[in-house]
Coordinates of C-alpha atoms in Angstrom, one line a residue:
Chain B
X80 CA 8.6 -15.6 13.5
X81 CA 7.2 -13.0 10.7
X82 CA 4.5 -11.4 13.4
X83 CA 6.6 -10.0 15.7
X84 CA 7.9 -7.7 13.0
X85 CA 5.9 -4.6 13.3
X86 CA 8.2 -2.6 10.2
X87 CA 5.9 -2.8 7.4
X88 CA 2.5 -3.5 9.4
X89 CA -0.8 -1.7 8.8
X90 CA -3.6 -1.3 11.5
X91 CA -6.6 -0.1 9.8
X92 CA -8.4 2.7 11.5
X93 CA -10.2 6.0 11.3
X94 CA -8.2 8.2 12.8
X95 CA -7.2 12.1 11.5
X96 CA -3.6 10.5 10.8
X97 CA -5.4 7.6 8.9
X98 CA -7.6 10.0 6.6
X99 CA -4.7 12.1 5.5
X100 CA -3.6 11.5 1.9
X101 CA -0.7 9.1 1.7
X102 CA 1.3 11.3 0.0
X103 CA 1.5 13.9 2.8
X104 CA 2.2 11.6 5.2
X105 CA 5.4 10.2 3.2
X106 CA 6.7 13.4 2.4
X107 CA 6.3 14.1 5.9
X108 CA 7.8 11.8 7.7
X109 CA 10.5 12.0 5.2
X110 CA 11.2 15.6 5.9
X111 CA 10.5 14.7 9.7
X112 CA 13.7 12.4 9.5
X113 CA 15.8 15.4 7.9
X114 CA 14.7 18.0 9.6
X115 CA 15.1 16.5 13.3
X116 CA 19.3 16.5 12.4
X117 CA 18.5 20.6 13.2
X118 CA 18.0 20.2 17.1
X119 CA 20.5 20.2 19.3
X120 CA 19.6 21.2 22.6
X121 CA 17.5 19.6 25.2
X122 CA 14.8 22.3 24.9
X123 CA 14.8 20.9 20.8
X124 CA 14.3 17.8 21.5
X125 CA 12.0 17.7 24.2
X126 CA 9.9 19.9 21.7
X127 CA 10.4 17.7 18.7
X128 CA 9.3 14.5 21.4
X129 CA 5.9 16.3 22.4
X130 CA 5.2 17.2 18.9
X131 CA 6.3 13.1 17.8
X132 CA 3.5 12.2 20.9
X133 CA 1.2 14.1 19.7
X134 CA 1.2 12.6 15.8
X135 CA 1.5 9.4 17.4
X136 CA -1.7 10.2 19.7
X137 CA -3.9 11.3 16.7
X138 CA -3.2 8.4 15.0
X139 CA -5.2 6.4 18.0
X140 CA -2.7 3.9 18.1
X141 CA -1.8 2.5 21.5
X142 CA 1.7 3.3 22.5
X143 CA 2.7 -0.5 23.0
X144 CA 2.8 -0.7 19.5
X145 CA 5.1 1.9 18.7
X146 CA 7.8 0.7 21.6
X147 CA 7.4 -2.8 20.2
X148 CA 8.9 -1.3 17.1
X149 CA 11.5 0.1 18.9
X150 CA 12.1 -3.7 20.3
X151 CA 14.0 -4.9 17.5
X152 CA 16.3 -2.5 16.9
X153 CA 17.4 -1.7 20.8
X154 CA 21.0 -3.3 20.3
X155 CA 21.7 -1.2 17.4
X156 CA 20.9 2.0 19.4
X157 CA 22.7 1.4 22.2
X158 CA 25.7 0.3 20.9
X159 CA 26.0 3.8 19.0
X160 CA 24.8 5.2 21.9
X161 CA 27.7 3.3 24.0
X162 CA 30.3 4.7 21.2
X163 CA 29.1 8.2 21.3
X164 CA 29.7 8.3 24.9
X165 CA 32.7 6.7 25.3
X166 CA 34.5 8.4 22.0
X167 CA 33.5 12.0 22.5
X168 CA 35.8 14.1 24.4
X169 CA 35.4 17.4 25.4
X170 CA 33.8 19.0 28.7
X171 CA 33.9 17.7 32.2
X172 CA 36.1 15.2 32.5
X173 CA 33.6 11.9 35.0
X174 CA 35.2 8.5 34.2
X175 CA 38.3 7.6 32.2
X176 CA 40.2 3.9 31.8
X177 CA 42.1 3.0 28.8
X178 CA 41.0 4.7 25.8
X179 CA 37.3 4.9 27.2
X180 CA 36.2 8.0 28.3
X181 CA 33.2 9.5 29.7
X182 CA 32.7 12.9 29.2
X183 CA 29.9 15.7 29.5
X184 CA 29.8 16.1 26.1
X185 CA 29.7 12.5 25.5
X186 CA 26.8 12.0 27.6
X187 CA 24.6 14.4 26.3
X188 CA 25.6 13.2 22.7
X189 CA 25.0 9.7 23.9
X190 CA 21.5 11.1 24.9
X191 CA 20.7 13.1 22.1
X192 CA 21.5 10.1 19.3
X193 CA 19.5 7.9 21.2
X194 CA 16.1 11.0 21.0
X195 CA 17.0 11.0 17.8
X196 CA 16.7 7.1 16.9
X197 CA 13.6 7.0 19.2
X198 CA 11.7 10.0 17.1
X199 CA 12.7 8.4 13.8
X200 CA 11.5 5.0 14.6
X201 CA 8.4 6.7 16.2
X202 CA 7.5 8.6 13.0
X203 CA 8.6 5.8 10.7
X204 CA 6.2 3.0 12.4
X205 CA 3.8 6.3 12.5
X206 CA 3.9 6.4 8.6
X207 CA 3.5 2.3 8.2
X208 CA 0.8 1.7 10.9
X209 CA -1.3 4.0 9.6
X210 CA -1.0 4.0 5.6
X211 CA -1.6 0.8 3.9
X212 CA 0.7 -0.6 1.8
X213 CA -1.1 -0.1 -1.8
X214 CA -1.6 3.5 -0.5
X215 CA 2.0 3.8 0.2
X216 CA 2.9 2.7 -2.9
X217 CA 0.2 4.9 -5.0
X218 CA 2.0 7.4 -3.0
X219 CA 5.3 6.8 -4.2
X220 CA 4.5 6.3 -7.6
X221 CA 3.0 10.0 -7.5
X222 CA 6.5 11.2 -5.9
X223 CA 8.6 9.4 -8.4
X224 CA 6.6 10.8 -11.6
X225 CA 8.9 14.2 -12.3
X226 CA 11.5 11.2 -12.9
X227 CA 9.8 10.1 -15.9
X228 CA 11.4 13.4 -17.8
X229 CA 14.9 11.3 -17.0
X230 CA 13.2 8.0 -19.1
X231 CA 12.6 6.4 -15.8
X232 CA 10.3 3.8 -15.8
X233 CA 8.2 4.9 -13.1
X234 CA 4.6 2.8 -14.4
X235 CA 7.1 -0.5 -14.6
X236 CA 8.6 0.0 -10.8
X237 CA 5.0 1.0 -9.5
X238 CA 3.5 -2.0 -11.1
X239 CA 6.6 -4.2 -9.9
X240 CA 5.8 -2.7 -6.4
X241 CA 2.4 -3.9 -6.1
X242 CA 2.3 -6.8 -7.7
X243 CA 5.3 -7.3 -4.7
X244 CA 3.2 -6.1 -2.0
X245 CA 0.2 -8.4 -3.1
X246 CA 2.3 -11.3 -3.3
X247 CA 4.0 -10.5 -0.1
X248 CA 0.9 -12.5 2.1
X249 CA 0.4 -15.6 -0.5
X250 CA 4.6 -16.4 -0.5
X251 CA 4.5 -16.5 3.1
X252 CA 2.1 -18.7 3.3
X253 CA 3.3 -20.7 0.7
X254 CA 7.1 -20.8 2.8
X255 CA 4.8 -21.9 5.8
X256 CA 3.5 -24.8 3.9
X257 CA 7.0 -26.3 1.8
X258 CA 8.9 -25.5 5.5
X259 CA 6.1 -27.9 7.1
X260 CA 6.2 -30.5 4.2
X261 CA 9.8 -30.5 4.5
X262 CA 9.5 -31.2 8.5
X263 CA 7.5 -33.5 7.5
X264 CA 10.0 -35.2 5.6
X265 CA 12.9 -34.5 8.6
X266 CA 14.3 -31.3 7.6
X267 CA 15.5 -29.6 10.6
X268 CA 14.6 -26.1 10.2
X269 CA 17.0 -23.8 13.0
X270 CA 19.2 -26.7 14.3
X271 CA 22.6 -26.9 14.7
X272 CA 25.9 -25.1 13.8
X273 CA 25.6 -22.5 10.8
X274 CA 26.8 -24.4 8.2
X275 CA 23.7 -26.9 8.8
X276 CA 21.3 -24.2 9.0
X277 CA 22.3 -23.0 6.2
X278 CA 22.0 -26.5 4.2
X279 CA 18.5 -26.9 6.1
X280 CA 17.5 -23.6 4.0
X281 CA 18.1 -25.3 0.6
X282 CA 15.2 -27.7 0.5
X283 CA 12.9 -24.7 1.0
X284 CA 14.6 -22.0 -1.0
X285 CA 14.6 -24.0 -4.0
X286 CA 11.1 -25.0 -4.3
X287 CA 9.8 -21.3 -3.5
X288 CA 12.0 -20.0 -5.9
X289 CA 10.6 -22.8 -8.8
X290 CA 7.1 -21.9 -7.5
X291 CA 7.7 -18.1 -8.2
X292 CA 8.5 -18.8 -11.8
X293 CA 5.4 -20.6 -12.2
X294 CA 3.5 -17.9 -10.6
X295 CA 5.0 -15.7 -12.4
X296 CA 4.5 -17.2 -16.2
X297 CA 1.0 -17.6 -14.9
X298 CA 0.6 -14.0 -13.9
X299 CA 1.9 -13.0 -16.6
X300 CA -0.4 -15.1 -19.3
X301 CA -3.4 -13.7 -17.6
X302 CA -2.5 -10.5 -17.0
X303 CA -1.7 -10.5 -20.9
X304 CA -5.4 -12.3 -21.5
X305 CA -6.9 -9.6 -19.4
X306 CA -4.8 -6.4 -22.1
X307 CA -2.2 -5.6 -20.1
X308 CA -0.3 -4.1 -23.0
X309 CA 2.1 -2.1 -21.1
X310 CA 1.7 1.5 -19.5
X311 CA 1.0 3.4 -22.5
X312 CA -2.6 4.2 -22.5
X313 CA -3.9 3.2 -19.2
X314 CA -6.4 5.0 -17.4
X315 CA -5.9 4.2 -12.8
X316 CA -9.0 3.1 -10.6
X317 CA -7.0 4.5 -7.9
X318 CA -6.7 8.2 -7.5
X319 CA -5.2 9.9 -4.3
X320 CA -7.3 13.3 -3.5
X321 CA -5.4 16.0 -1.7
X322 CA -7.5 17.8 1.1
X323 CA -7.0 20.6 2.8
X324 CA -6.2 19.2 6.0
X325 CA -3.0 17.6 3.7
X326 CA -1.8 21.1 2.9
X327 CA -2.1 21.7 6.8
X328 CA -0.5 18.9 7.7
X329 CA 2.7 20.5 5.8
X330 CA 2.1 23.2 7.4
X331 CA 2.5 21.7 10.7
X332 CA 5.2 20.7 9.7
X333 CA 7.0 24.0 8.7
X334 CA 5.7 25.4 11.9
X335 CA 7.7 22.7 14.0
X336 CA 11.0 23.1 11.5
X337 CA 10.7 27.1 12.9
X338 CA 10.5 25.8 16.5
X339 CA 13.4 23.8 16.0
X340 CA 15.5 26.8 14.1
X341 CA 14.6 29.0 17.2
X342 CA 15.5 26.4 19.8
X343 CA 18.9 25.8 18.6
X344 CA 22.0 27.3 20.1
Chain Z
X62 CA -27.2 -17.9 -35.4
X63 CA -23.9 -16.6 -36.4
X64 CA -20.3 -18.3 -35.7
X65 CA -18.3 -16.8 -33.5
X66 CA -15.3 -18.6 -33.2
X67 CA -14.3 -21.1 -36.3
X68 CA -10.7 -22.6 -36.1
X69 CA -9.1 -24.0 -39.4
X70 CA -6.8 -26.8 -39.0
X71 CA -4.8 -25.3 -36.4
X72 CA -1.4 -27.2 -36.1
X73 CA 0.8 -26.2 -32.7
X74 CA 3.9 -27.7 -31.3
X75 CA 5.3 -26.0 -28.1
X76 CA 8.7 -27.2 -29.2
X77 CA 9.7 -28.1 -32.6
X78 CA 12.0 -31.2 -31.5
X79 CA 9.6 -32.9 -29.9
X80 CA 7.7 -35.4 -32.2
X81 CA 4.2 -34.8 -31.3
X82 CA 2.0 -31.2 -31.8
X83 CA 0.6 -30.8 -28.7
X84 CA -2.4 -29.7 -31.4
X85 CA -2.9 -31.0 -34.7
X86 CA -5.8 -30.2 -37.1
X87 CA -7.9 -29.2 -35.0
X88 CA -11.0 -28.0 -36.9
X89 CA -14.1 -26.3 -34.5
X90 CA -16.6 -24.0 -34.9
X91 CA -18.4 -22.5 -32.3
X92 CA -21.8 -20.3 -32.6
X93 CA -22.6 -17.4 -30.7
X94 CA -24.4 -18.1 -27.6
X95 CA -23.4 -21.6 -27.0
X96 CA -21.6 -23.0 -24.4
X97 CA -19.1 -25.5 -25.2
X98 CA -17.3 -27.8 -22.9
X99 CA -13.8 -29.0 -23.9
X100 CA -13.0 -32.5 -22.4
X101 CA -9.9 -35.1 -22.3
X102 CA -7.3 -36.1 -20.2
X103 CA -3.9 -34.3 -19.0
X104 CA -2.0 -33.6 -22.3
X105 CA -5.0 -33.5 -24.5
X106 CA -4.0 -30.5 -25.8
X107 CA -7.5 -28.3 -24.4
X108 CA -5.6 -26.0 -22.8
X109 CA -3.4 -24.9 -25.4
X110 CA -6.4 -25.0 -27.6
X111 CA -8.0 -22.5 -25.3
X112 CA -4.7 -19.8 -25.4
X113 CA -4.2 -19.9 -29.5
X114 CA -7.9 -18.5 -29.1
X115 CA -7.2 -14.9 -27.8
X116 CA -3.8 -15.2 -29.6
X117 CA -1.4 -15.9 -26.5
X118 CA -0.3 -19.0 -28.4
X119 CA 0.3 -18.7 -32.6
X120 CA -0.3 -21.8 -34.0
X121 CA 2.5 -22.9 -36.3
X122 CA -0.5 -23.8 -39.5
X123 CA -4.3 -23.1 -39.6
X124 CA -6.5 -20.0 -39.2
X125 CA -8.5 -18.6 -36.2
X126 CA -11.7 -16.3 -37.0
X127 CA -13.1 -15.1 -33.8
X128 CA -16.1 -12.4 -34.4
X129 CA -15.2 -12.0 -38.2
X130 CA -11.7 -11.0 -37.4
X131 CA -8.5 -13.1 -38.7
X132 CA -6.4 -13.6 -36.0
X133 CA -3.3 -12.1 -36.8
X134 CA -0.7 -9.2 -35.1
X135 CA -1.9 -7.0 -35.6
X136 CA -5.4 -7.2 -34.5
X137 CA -4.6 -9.4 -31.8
X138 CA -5.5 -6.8 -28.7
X139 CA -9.2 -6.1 -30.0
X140 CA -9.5 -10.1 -30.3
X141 CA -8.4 -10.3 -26.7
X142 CA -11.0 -7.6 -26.1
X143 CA -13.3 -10.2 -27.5
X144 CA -12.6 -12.9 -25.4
X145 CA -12.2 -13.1 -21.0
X146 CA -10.3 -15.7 -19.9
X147 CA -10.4 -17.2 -16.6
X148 CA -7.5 -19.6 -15.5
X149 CA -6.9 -22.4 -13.5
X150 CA -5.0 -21.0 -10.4
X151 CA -7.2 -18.5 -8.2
X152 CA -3.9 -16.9 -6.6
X153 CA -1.9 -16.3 -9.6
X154 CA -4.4 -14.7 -11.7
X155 CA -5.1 -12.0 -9.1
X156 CA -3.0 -9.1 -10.0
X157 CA -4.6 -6.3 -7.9
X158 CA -4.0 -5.8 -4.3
X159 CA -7.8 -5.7 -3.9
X160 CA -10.8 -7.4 -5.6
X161 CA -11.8 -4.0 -6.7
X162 CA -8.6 -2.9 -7.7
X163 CA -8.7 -6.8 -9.7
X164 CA -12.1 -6.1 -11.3
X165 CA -10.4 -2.4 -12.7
X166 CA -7.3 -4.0 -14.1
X167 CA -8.4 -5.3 -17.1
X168 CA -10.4 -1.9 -17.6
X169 CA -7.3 0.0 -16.4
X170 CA -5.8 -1.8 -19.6
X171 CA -8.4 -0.4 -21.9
X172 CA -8.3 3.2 -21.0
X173 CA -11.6 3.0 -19.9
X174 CA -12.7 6.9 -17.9
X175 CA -12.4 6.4 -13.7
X176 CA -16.3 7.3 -13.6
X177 CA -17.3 4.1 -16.0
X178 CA -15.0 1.8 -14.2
X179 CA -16.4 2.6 -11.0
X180 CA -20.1 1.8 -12.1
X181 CA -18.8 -1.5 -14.0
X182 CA -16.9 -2.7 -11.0
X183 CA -19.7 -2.4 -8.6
X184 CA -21.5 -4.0 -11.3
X185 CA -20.0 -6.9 -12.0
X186 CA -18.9 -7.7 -8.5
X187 CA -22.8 -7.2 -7.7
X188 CA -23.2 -10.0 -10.3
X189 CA -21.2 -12.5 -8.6
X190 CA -22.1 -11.5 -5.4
X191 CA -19.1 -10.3 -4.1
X192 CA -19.7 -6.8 -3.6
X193 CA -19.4 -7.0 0.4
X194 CA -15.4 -7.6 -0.1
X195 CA -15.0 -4.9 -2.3
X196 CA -11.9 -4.0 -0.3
X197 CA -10.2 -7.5 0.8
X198 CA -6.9 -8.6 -0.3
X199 CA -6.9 -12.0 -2.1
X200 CA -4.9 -13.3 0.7
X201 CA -8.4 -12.9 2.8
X202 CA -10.5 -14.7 0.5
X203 CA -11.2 -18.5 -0.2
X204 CA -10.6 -20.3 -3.8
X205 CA -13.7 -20.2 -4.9
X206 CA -14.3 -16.1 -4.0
X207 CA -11.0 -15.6 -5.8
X208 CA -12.5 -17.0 -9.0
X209 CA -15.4 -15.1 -8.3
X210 CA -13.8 -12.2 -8.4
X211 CA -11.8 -13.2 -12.0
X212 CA -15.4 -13.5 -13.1
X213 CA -16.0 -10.1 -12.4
X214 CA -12.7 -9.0 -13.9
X215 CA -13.9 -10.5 -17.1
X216 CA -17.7 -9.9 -17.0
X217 CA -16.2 -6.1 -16.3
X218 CA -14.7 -5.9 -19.7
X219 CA -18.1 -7.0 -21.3
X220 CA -16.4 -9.7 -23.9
X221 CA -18.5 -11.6 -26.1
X222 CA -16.7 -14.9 -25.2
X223 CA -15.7 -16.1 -21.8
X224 CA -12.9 -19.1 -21.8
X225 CA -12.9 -20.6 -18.6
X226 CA -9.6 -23.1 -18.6
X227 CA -10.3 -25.1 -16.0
X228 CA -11.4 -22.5 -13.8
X229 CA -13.0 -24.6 -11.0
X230 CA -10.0 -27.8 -11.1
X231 CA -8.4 -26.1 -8.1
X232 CA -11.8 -25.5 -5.8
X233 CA -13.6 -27.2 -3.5
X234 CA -17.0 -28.8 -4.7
X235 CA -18.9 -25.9 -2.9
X236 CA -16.6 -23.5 -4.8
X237 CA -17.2 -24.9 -8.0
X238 CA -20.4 -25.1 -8.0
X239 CA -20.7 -21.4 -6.7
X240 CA -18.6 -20.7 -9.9
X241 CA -20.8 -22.6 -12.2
X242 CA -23.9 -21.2 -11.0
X243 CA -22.0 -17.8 -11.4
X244 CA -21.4 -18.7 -15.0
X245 CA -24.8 -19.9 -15.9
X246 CA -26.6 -16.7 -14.7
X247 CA -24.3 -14.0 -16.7
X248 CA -24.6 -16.0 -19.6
X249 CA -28.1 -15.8 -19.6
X250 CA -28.4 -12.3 -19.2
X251 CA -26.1 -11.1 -21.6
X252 CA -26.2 -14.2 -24.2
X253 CA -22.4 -15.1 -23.9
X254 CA -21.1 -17.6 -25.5
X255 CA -18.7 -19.7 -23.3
X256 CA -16.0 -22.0 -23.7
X257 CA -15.3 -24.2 -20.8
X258 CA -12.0 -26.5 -20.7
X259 CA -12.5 -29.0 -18.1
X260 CA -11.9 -32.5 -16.1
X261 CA -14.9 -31.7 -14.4
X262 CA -17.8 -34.3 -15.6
X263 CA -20.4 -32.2 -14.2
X264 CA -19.2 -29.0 -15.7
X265 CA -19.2 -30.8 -19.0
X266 CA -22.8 -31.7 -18.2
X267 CA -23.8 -27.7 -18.3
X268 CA -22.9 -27.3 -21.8
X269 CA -24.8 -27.5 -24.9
X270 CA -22.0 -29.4 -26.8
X271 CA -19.1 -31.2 -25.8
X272 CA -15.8 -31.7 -28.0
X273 CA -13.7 -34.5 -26.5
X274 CA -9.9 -34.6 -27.1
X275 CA -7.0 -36.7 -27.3
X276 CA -3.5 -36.0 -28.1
X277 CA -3.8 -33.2 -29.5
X278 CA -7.1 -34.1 -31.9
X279 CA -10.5 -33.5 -31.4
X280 CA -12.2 -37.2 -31.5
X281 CA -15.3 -36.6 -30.8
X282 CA -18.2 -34.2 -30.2
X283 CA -22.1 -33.8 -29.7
X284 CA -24.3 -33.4 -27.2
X285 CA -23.6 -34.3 -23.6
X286 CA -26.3 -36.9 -23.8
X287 CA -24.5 -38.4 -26.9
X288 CA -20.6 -37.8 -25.2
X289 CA -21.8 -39.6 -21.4
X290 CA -23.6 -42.5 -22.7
X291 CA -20.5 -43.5 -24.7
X292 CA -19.9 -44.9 -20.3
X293 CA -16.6 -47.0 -20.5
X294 CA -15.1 -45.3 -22.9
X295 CA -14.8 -42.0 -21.1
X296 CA -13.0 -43.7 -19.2
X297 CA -10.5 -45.1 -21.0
X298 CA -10.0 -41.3 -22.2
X299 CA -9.2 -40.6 -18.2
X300 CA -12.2 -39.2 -17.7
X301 CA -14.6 -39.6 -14.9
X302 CA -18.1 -40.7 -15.4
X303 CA -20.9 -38.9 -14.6
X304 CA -23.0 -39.8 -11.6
X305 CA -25.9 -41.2 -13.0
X306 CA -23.5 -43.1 -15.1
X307 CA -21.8 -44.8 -12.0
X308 CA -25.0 -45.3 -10.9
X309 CA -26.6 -47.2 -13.8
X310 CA -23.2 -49.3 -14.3
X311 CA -23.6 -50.2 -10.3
X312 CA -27.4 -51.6 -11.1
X313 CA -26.1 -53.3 -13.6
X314 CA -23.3 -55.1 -12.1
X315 CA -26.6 -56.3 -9.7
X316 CA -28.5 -57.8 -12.8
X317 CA -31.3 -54.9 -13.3
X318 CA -31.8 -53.8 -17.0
X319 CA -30.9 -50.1 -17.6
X320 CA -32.0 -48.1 -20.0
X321 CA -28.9 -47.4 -22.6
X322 CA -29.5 -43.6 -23.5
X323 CA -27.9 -40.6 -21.0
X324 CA -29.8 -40.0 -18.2
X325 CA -29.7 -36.5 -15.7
X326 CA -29.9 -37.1 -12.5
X327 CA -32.9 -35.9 -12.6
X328 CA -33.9 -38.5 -15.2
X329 CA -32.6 -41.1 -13.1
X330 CA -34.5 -40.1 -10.4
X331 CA -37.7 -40.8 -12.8
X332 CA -36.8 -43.8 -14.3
X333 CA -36.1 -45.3 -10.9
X334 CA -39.1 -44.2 -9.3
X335 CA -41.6 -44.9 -12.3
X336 CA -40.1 -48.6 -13.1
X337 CA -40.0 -49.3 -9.1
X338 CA -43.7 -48.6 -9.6
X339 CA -44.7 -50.5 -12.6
X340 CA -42.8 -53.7 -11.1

């Protein structure tokens, strides 16, 4: 059930998209999902889809990948797409019954919404398939330091983050095992009306959640055998280096914001 | 040769209700260089005694002296730069996302320059021959690799003492040898001394002195020799006999005369060829 999600997964590869520093490619994709609110005529976003294709064919990631993304969150798109295009009025009048109308401006809203959702889950799955989760979160650490002027507590979320994103594989694995110990036992995982479901989730919530405490205490004991005395002090193995071909990766970036400006109506 | 670690009639109970210290007057001194194992059963009170060492426990009475130092708050983060500790559960002592970025994190702690961490990390992950996953994540590697990797975390820091508390109780045979073996070559190169906390008979057998325990006391101690040949007994302590042990208590049973002293395996393996020999 947890594989076919693809938000979140990392391919490893060698690509040009692979190499660039993590931080580029999160600001990026960031300002990818602002800026593509800008177009607003076919021309934009048929520019804005080459330029998503052609990120997405540097990374050297097969396109399957990238529509299997799309896969889960289909519904969701067309049923804004459906209320775009039958709510809009304005235009040629095609098709009209009951409060539903289909207009020309609804249609090409309809059309543009659903670009837009494609390009952002495109660029999104972009970002995660090709930057690995520590990365990602070295990255965002970096972003969120200015905030530590305000007293946030940027070394106590990154930590939190990581230690998440390394537990993330050895909790799964450890649901896997208490949900087959309790089939074992008869526990009917998915059966039934929703109240039973529900009550079938108990005898595996609870013993995950005990187990976290005790991984927790444990982690906790040896991370304070091992120093850990807090972020004060602390020198980082990791280090991000920014290339050139980062800066030029913004630059792209500013380039196709201009394209977009002069494409508009 | 110097001690390194001398405990003074440490008294510690987890909770003060409950009637019985989970350690009481507990006396031990422990030189530099030596490699002590820790036996008793579940309960004993070994592995509390382990965590009052590097100060993650304060004992309610007595005095810890590790390298010269009183333990006290004070000083209590240069003692624990004294003394690695290597737990019992490989997953949830792994707090990096790699086993490089695992190895750093107790060096990360220390403030120790990027440049010297990278040489120490291939270093001590070249020392317990894990330097061909330098970039796994923990969920990628078996048990006995994880503790390898601890190991390293440890041996990274360059401590003077190494507790293992129950390290290998979770692994595999293969693992724990692998661990053992691991063990036994870094202390020999750098003259560690090491502190081993264990159920594991043949562990035990690796040290050069073995302190048993029973709730919450230290009952007995000397050399493994001395410890194994007290046979029955262990195991009325819940411990498990060693295999030469089983062994001679087996020939017995059958009606041939063994000798009484601790035998190796390796001993037994002599005795049994030369007096099949002389019959």
């Amino acid at each position: 059930m947890m594989n076919k999600l693809i938000f979140g997964r990392y391919i490893p590869g060698d690509s040009i998209i692979h190499k660039l520093d993590p931080r580029a490619k999160l600001v990026a994709s960031f300002y990818f999902i602002g800026v593509i609110f800008i177009a607003n005529t076919w021309q934009s976003y048929l520019f804005a889809g080459l330029f998503t294709l052609g990120c997405v064919l540097l990374s050297k990631i097969s396109l399957g990948f990238f529509l299997r993304g799309v896969r889960p969150l289909i519904w969701l798109i067309l049923f804004t797409v459906a209320l775009q295009m039958f709510f809009t009025t304005g235009g040629v009048v095609y098709w009209s019954w009951w409060i539903f109308t289909l207009t020309q401006y609804g249609v090409m809203n309809g059309i543009f919404i659903f670009c837009r959702f494609i390009l952002i889950i495109f660029m999104s799955t972009l970002l995660t398939l090709t930057t690995a989760p520590l990365e990602l979160s070295d990255a965002i650490e970096y972003l969120l330091r200015p905030l530590k002027v305000l007293h946030f507590p940027v070394h106590e979320i990154s930590l939190m983050l990581s230690i998440a994103l390394r537990f993330v594989p050895t909790l799964m694995d450890e649901t896997e095992k208490i949900m087959n110990a309790q089939r074992a036992r008869g526990v009917d995982f998915g059966e039934g009306n929703l109240i039973q479901k529900m009550k079938a989730v108990i005898p595996l919530l609870i013993p995950l959640f005990v187990s976290s405490f005790n991984r927790a205490e444990d982690l906790a004991t040896a991370m304070e055998a091992r120093g850990y005395n807090g972020g004060e002090g602390r020198t980082k193995y990791r280090k991000l280096d920014w290339h050139l071909r980062d800066t030029l990766t913004i630059v792209v970036f500013a380039v196709f914001t201009v394209g977009l400006v002069l494409l508009r109506k | 040769m110097d001690s390194i670690i001398n405990l003074q009639d440490i008294t510690f109970t987890y909770d003060i209700d409950t009637p019985r210290p989970a350690l009481s007057e507990v006396s031990l001194e422990i030189k530099r260089g030596e490699w002590v194992a820790i036996i008793g059963h579940n309960g004993s009170g070994k592995s509390t005694l382990a965590k009052t060492i590097n100060g993650l426990l304060l004992p309610q009475s007595g005095s810890i002296q590790v390298g010269n130092m009183d333990l006290n708050e004070g000083n209590i983060w240069d003692i624990r730069k004294m003394v690695g500790m290597v737990f019992q559960n490989p997953d949830n002592q792994f707090v990096g996302s790699t086993v490089e970025d695992d190895v750093a994190f107790g060096m990360e702690n220390q403030g120790i320059p990027r440049e010297e961490m990278l040489v120490r990390v291939a270093d001590a992950l070249e020392q317990v021959r894990m330097s061909d996953f330098k970039t796994r994540e923990p969920a990628r590697l078996s048990g006995g690799q994880k503790q390898r990797v601890a190991i390293a975390g440890v041996v990274a820091l360059r401590p003077d003492i190494i507790i293992l508390d129950e390290a290998t109780s979770m692994l595999d045979p293969e693992g724990r040898e692998e661990v053992i073996a691991t063990i036994k070559k870094i202390k020999e190169q750098s003259n560690l001394t090491v502190l081993s906390i264990t159920h594991d008979i043949d562990e035990a057998a690796n040290a050069n002195r073995v302190l048993v325990m029973k709730e919450g006391r230290l009952i007995d101690e000397g050399t493994p020799e001395k410890i194994f040949s007290a046979g029955p007994k262990l195991v009325e302590l819940g411990l498990d006999l060693p295999f030469p042990e089983k062994l001679k208590a087996a020939l017995k049973a059958r009606g041939i005369p063994v000798p009484a002293e601790y035998l190796t395996e390796e001993g037994m393996v002599d005795w049994l060829w030369t007096s099949v020999l002389n019959k």
